[in-house]
Coordinates of C-alpha atoms and ligand atoms in Angstrom, one line a residue:
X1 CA 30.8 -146.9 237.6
X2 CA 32.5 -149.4 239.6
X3 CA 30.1 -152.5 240.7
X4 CA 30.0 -152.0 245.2
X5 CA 29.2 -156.2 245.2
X6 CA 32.9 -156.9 243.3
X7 CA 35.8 -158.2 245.0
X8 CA 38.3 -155.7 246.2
X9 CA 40.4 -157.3 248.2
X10 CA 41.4 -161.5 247.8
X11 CA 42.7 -163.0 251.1
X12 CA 44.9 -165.8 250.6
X13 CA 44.5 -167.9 254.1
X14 CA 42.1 -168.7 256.7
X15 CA 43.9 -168.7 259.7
X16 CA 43.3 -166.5 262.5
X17 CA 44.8 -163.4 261.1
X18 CA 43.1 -163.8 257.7
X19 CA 39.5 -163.8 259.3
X20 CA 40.4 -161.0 261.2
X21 CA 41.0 -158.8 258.5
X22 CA 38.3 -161.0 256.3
X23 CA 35.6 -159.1 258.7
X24 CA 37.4 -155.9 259.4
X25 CA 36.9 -155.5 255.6
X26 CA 33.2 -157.4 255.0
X27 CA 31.9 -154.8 258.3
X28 CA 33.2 -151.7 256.2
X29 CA 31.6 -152.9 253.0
X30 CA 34.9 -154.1 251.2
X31 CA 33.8 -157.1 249.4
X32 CA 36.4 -159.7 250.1
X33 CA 37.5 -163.1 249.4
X34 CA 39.2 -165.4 251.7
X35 CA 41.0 -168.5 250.3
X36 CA 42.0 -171.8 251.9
X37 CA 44.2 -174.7 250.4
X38 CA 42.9 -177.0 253.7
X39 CA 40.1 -179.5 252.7
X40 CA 38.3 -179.1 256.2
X41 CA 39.1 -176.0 258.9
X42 CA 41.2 -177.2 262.1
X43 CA 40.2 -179.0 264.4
X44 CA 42.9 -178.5 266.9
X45 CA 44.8 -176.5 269.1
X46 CA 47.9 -174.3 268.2
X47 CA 47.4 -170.7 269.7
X48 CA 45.8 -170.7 273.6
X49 CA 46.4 -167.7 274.9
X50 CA 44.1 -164.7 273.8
X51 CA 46.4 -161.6 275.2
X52 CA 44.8 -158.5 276.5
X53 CA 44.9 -156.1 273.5
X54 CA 43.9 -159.1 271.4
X55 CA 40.5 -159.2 273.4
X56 CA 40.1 -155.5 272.6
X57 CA 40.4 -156.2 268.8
X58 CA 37.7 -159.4 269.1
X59 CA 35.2 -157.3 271.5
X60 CA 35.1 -154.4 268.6
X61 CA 34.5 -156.9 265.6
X62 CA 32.1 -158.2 268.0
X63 CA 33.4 -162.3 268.6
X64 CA 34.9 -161.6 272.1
X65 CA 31.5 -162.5 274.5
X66 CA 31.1 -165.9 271.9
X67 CA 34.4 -166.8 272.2
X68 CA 34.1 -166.5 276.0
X69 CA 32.2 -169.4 275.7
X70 CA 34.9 -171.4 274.7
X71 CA 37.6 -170.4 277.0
X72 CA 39.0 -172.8 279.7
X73 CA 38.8 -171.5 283.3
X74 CA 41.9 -169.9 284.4
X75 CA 43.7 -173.4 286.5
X76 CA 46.8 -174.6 288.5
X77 CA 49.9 -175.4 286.4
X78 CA 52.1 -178.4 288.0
X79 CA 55.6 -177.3 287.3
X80 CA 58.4 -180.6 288.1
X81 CA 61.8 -181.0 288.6
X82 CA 64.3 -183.4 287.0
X83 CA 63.5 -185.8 289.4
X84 CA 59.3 -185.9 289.3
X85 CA 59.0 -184.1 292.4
X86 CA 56.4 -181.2 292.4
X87 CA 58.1 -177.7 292.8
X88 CA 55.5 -175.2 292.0
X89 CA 52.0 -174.5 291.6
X90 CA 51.0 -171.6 290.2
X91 CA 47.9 -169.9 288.6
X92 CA 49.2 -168.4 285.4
X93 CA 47.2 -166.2 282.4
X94 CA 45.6 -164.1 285.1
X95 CA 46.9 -160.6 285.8
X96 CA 46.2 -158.1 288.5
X97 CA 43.9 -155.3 287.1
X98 CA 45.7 -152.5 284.7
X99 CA 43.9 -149.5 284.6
X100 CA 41.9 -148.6 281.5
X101 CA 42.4 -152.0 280.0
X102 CA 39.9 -154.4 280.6
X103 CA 41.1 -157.5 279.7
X104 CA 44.6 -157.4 281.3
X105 CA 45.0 -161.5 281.4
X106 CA 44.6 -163.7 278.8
X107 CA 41.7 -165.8 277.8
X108 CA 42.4 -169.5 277.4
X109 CA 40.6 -170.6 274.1
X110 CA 41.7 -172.8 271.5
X111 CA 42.8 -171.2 268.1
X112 CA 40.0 -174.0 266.6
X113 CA 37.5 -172.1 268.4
X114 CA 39.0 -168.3 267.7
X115 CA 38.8 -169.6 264.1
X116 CA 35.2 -171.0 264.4
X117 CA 33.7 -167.6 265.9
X118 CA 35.7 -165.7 263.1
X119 CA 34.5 -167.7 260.7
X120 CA 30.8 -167.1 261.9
X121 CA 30.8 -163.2 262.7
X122 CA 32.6 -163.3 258.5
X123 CA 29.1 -165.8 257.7
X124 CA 27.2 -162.5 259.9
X125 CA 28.5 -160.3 257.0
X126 CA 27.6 -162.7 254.0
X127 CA 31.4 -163.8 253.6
X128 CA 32.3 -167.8 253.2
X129 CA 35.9 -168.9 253.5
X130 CA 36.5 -171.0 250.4
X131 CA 38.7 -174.6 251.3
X132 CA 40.1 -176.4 248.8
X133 CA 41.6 -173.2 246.9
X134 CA 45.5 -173.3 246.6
X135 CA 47.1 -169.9 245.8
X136 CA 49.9 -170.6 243.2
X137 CA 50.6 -166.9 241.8
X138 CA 49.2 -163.7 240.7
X139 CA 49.9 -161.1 238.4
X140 CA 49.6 -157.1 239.4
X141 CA 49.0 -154.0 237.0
X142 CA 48.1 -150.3 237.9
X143 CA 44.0 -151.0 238.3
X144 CA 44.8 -154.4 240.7
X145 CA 46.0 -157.5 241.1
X146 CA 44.8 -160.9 239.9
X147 CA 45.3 -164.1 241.4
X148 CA 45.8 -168.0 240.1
X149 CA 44.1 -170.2 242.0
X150 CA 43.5 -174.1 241.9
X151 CA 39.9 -175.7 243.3
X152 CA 39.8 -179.3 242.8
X153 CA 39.4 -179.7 238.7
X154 CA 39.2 -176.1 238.3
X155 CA 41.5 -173.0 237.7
X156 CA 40.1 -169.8 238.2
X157 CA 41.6 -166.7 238.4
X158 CA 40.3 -163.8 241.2
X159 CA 40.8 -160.5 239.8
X160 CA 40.7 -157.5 243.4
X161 CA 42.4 -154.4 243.8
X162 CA 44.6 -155.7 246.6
X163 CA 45.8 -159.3 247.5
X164 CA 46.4 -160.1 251.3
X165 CA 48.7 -163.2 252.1
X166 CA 47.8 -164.2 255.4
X167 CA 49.1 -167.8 254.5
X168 CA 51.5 -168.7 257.5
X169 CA 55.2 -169.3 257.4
X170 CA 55.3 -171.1 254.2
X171 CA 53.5 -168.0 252.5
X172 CA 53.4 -168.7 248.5
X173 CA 52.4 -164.7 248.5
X174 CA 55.7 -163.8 249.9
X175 CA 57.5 -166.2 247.9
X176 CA 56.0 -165.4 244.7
X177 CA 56.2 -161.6 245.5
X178 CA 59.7 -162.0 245.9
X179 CA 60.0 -160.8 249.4
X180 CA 62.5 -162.0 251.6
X181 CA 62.3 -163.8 254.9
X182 CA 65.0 -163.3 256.8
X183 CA 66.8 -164.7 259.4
X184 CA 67.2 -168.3 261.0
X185 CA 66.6 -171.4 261.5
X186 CA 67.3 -173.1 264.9
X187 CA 67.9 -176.5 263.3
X188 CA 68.2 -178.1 266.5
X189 CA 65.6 -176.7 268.6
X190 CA 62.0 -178.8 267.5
X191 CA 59.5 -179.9 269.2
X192 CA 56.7 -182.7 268.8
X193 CA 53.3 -181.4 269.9
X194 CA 49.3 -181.5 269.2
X195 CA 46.0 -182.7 271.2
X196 CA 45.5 -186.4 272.2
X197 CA 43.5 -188.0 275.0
X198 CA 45.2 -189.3 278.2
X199 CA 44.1 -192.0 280.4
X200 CA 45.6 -191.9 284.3
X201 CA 46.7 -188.4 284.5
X202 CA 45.2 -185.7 287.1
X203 CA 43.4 -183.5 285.0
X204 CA 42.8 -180.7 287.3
X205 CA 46.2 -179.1 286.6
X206 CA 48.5 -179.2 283.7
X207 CA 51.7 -180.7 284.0
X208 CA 54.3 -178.9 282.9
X209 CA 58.2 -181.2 283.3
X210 CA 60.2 -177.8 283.0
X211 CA 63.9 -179.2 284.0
X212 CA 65.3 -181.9 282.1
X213 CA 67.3 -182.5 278.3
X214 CA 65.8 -180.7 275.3
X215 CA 63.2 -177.9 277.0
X216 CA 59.7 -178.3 278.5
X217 CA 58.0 -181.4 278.0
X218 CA 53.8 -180.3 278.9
X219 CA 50.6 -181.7 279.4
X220 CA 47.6 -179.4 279.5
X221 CA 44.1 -180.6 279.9
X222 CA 41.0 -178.8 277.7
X223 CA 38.0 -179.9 278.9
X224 CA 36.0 -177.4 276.3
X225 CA 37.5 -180.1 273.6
X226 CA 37.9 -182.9 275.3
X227 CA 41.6 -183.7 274.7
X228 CA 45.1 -182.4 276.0
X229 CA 47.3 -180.3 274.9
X230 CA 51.4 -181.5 274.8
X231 CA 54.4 -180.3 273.6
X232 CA 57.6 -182.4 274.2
X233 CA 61.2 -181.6 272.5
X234 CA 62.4 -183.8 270.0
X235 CA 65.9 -185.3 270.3
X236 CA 68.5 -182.2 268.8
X237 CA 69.9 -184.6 266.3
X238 CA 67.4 -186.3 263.9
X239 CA 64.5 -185.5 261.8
X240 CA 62.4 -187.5 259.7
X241 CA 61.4 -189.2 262.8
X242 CA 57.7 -190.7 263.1
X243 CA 55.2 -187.9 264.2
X244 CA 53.1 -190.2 266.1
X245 CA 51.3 -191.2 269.4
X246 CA 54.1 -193.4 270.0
X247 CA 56.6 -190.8 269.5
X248 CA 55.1 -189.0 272.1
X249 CA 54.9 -191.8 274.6
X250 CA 58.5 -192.8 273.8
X251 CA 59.4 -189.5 274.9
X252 CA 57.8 -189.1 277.7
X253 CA 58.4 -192.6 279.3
X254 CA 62.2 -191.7 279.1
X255 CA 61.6 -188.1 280.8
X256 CA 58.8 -188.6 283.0
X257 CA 58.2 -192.1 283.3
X258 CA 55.2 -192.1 285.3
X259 CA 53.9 -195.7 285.2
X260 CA 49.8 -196.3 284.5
X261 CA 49.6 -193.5 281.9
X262 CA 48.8 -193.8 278.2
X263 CA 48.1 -191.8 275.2
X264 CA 46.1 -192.1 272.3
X265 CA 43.1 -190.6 269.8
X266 CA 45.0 -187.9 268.5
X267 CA 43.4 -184.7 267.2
X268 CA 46.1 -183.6 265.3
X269 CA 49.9 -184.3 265.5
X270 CA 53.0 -182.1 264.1
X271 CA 56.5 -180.9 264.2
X272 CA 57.5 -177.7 265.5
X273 CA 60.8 -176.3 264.4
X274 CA 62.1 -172.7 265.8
X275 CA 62.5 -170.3 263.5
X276 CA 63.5 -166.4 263.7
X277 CA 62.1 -164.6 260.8
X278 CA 60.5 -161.8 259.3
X279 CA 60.1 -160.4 256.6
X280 CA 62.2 -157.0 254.9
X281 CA 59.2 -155.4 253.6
X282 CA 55.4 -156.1 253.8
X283 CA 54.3 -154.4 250.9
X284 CA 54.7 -155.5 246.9
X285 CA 52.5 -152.6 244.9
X286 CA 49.1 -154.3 245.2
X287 CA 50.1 -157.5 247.5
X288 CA 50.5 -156.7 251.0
X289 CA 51.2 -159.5 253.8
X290 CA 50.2 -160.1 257.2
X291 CA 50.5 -162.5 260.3
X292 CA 53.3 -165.4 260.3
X293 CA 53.7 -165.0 256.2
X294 CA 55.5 -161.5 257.5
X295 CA 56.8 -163.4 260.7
X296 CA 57.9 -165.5 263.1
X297 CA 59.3 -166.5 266.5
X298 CA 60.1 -168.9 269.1
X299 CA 56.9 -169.7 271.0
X300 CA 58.0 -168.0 274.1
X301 CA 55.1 -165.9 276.1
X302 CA 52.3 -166.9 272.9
X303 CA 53.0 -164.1 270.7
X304 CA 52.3 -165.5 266.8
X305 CA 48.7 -165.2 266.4
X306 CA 48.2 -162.1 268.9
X307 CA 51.3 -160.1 266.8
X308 CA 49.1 -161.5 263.4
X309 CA 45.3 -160.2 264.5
X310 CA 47.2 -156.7 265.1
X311 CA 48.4 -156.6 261.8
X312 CA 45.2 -157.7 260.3
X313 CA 43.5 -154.7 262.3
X314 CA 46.4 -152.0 261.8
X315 CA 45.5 -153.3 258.1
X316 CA 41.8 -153.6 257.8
X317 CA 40.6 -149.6 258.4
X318 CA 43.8 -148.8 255.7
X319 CA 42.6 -150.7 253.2
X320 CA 39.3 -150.0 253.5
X321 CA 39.7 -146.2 253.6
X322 CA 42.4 -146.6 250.2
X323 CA 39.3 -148.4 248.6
X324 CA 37.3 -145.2 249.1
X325 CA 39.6 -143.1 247.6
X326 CA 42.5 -142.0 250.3
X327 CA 45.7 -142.2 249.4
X328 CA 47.4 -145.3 248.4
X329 CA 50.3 -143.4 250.8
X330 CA 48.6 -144.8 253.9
X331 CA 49.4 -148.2 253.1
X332 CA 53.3 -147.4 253.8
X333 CA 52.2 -146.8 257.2
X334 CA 51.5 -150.2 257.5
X335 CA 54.7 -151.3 257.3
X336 CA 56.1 -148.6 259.0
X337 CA 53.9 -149.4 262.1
X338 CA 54.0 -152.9 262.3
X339 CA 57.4 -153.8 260.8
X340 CA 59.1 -152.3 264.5
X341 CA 56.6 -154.4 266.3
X342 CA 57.4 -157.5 264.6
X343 CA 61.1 -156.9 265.2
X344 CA 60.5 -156.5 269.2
X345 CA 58.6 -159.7 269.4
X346 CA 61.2 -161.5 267.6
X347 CA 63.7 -159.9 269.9
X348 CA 61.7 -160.8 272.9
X349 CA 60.6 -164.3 272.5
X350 CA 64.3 -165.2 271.6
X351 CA 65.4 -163.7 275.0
X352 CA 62.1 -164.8 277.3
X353 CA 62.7 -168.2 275.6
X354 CA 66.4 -168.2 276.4
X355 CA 65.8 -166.7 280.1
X356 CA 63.3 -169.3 280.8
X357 CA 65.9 -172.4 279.7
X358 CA 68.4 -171.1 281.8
X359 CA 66.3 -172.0 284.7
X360 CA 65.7 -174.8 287.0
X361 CA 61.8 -175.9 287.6
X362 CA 61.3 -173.7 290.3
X363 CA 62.5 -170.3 288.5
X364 CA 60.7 -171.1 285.4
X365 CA 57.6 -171.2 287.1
X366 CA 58.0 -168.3 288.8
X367 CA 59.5 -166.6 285.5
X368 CA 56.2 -168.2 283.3
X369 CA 53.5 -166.7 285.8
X370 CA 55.7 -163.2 285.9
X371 CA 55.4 -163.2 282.3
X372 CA 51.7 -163.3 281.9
X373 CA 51.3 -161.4 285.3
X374 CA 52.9 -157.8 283.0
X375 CA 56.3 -158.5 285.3
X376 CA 58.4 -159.9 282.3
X377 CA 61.6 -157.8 281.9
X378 CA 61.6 -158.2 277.9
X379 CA 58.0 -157.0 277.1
X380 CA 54.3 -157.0 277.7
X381 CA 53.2 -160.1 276.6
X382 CA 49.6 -158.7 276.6
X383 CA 49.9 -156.5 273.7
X384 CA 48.4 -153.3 275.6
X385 CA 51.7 -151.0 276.0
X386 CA 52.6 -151.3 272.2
X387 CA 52.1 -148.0 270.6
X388 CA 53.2 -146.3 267.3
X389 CA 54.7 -143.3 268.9
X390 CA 57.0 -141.5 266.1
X391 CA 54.5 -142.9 262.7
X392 CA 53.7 -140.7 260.5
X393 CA 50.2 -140.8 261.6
X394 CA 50.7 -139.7 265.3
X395 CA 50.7 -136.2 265.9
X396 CA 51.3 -134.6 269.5
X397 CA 49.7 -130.9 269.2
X398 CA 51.5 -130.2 272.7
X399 CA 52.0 -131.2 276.0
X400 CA 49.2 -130.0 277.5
X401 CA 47.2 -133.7 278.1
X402 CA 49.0 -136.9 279.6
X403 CA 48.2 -139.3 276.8
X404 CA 50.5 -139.4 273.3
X405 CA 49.8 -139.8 269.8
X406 CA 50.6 -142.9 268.8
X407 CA 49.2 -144.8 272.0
X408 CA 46.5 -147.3 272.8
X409 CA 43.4 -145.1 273.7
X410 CA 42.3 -146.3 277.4
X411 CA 39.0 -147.4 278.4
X412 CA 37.3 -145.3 280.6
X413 CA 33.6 -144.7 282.1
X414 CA 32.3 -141.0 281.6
X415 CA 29.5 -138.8 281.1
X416 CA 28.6 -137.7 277.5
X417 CA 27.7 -134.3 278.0
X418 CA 25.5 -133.9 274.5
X419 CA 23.2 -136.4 275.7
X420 CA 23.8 -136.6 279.4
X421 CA 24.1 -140.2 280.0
X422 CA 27.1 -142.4 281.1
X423 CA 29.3 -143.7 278.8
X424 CA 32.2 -146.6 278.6
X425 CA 34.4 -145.0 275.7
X426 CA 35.2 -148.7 274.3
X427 CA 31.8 -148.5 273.4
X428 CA 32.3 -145.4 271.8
X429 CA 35.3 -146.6 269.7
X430 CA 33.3 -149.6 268.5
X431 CA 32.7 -149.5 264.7
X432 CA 34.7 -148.5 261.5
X433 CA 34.8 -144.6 262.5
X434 CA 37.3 -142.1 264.2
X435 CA 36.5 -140.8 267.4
X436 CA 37.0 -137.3 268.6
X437 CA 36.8 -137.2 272.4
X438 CA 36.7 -133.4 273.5
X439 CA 37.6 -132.7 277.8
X440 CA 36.3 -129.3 279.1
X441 CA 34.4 -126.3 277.3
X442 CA 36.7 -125.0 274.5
X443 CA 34.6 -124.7 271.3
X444 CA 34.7 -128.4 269.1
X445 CA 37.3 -128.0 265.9
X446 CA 35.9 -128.8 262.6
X447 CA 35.8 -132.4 262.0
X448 CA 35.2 -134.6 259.0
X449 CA 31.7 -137.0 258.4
X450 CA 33.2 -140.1 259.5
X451 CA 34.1 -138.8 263.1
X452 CA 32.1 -139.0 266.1
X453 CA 32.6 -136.4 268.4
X454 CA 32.2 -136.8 271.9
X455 CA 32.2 -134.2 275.0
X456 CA 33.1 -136.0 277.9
X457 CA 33.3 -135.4 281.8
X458 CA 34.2 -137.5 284.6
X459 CA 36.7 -137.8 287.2
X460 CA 38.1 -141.7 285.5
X461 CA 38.0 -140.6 281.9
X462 CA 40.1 -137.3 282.7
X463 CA 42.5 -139.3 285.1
X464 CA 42.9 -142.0 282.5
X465 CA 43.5 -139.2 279.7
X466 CA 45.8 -137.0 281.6
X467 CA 43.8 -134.3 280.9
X468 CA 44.6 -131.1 282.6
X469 CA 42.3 -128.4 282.2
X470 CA 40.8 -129.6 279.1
X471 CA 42.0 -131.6 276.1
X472 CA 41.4 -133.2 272.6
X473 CA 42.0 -136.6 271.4
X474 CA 41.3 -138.1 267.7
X475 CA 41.0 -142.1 268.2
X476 CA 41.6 -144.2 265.3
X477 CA 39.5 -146.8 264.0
X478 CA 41.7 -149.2 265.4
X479 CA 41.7 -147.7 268.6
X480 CA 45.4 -145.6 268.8
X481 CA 46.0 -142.0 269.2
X482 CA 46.1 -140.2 266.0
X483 CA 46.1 -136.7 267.8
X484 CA 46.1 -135.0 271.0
X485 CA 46.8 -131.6 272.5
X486 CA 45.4 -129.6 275.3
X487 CA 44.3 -127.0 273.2
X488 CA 43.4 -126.8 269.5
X489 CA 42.0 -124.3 267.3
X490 CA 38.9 -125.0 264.9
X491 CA 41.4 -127.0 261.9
X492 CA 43.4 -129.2 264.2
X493 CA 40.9 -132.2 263.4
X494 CA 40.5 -131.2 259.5
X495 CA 44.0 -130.5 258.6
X496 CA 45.2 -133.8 260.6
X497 CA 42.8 -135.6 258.4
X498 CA 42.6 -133.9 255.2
X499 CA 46.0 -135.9 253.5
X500 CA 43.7 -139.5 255.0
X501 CA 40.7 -138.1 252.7
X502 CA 38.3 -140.3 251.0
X503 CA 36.6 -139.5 247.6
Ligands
FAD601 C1 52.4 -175.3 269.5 C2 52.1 -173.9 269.2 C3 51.6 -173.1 270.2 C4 51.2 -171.7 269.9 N1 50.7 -170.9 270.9 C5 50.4 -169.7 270.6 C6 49.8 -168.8 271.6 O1 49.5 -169.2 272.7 N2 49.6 -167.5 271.3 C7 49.9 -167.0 270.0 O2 49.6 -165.8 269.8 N3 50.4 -167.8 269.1 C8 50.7 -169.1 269.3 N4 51.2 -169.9 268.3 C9 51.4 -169.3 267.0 C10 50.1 -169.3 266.2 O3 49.6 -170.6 266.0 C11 50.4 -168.7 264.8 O4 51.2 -167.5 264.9 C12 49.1 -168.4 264.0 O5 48.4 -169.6 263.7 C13 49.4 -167.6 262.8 O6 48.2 -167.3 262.1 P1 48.2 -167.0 260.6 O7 46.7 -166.8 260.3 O8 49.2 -166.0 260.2 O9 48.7 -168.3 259.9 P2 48.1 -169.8 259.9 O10 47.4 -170.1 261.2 O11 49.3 -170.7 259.6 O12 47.1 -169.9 258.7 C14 47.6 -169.9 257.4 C15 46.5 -170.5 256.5 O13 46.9 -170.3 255.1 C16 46.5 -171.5 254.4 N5 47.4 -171.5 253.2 C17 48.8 -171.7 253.2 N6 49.2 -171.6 252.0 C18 48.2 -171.5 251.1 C19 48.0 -171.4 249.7 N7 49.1 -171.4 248.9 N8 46.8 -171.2 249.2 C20 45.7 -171.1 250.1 N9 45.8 -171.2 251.4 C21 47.0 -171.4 251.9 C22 46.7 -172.6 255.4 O14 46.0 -173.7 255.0 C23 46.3 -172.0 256.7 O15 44.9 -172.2 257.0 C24 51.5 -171.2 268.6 C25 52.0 -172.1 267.6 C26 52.3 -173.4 267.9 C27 52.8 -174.2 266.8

């Protein structure tokens, strides 16, 4: 008999995307290990922008109303022109209201902080991320997969059924699974940025010096940690140069020269270089990979660590149900479902990026807040229209409700007809099960022991459903479509799920 306390699955990197699927797995029961080379967690800022769909993903593993807490109010951005003079302000990250999503804008919270509340929702679940562990290799054979790594005067090896690199560009998982990264390097295209404090600048707005040589040159105030926020580009032709305060003020008395202001106390300082990448497959037997280890893009709309936590949750439930016995099988749809997503963000952010430094001051601002308002005409920076229309695990029984397989599952507000009381379906969803939602009186199909079924009535919930007459749809555990129809018969539910059975 197997021992339920043992690790099953070893998570190489605590970033954002690794403690996302760190507690996707720990709330199911998977034990789990997550690994960190760092000595100490970070401490600053990379990823701000917490898109809409992203939100969803938190509020289900249940971080969302603590990371709230850390989130900057929603303020002015102060765009320039070549010259100094003030050509815009807008108020960007908001978004008007999109029906059935409740979180179209984007919440402004440090990745330090997304991290942190992670971190402690993973503690909620008995799980410690483990610093000062460096993943060097692993070895795989038909029962799992066992990994070498290297704590300060120790080796020890972490034997699991699956191995997860979540461990950013550089991944050593992808590397020493022999998995390609491919694609390019924009050798000329860096940029210096991190978190520093700056004396005899307004900080009500952020600054933003959009015309000029190089790209954007920025200055955001955080009040929730007390520093700013800058990127600035780096001169095309270099490298090697000092990554330091000084750096940055050298750079910015030369393209901004505003007299009385000064920089110091950095946070944390580093080097940005563009890179278009991803990965061929995600999937080596045991070792899967996730977040930037799989990919990676120009900055462009905020994209990295939003297109990561979606993998980690596509991820999380498909593990988790292979553990109990389902087919290894559902793993390939994985990569079959996030691989074409990965390949539109990188397609996007290269053309928003590339749209936005064609413009002068005045246009980019207008372009930026279109972006985040869901009026950018390469994607939906908010993450809530991407579906997986066409996988293998979508099925449309017919035409006979508005939604499709394959699509996010709306929010809506409804009455549960079992037990009489109102309802917001998101809070139906919540939790590691599938969701049967049933419109109208047709007799309920036969469904398996881990789906909730729901009868549901209500003017929103049958607008926001499509739902004609009556209608069924099956909700994944991570919240898409995996069937719908307006009529059924009593094996529609059990023969969808029957090939996804657990032992
Ligand atoms: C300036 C800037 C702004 C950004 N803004 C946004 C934004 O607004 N929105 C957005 O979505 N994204 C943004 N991003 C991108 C975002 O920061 C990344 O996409 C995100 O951090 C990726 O998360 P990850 O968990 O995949 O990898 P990482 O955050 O890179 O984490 C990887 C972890 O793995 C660990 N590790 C590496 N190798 C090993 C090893 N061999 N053994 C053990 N541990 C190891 C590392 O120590 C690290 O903790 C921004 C990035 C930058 C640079």
């Amino acid at each position: 008999m197997e021992d339920a306390t043992a690790t099953k699955v070893v998570i190489v990197g605590a970033g954002p995307v690794g403690l996302t699927l760190a507690c996707d797995l720990a709330r199911r029961g998977v034990g789990v290990r997550i690994i960190d080379r760092a000595e100490q967690f970070q401490v600053g800022t990379r990823a701000r922008g917490v898109r809409g769909r992203t939100q969803e993903v938190f509020e289900d593993l249940g971080v969302l109303d603590e990371l709230r807490k850390h989130a900057e109010a929603p303020g002015t951005s102060r765009f320039y022109d070549e010259d100094g003079n003030v050509v815009r302000d807008v108020v960007m990250y908001d978004a008007p209201p999109v029906p059935g999503a409740p979180y179209p804008g984007s919440l402004m919270a440090g990745q330090q902080f997304t991290e942190a509340v992670l971190r402690e929702r993973l503690a909620s679940h008995g799980v410690a991320v483990e610093l000062g562990g460096e993943f060097t290799g692993f070895r795989q054979d038909g029962d799992g997969v066992t990994a070498d790594v290297r704590f300060a005067g120790r080796r020890e090896e972490i034997r699991a059924r699956y191995l997860v690199g979540c461990d950013g560009a550089g991944s050593t998982v992808r590397k020493q699974a022999g998995i390609s990264f491919l694609g390019e390097t924009w050798e000329r295209q860096r940029m210096l940025f991190g978190n520093l404090t700056v004396d005899g600048l307004d900080d009500s707005v952020a600054h933003l010096w959009a015309a000029g040589p190089g790209g954007m040159l920025s200055l955001a105030p955080m009040p929730k940690s007390g520093t700013w926020f800058f990127t600035a580009p780096l001169p095309s032709e270099g490298g090697g140069e000092p990554v330091s305060v000084e750096a940055f003020a050298g750079i910015f008395a030369e393209r901004v020269g505003l007299p009385g202001v000064s920089f110091r106390d950095p946070v944390y300082l580093s080097v940005y270089q563009v890179n278009i990448r991803m990965v061929d497959r995600y999937r080596s037997g045991r070792v899967l990979l996730a977040g930037d280890a799989a990919h990676v893009h120009p900055p462009a709309g905020g994209q990295g660590m939003n297109t990561g936590v979606q993998d980690a949750y596509n991820l999380g439930w498909k593990l988790a149900r292979v553990l109990r016995g389902a087919p290894e099988s559902l793993l390939d749809t994985y990569e079959e479902e996030r691989m074409p997503v990965a390949r539109h963000v990188l397609d996007t952010t290269v053309a928003r990026g590339r749209h936005w430094a064609a413009a002068g001051a005045a246009q980019v601002a207008d372009r930026m807040r279109g972006t985040f308002e869901g009026k950018d005409p390469f994607s939906d920076v908010s993450g809530l229209s991407l579906h997986y229309r066409g996988s293998s695990l979508a099925r449309q029984l017919d035409d006979g409700i508005g939604v499709r397989a394959g699509d996010r599952a709306p929010d809506a507000h409804g009455t549960d007809t079992g037990t009489g009381e109102r309802v917001r379906l998101f809070d139906l969803f919540r939790g590691t099960h599938f969701t049967l939602l049933l419109f109208g009186s047709r007799p309920a199909p036969v469904a398996g022991e881990d789906v909730r079924v729901h009868r549901i009535a209500g003017d929103e919930a049958f607008e926001r459903y499509g739902v004609k007459d009556g209608g069924l749809v099956l909700v994944r555990p991570d919240g898409y479509i995996a069937l719908a129809g307006g009529a059924w018969d009593d094996r529609s539910v059990a023969d969808y799920l029957a090939p996804l059975a657990v032992e």
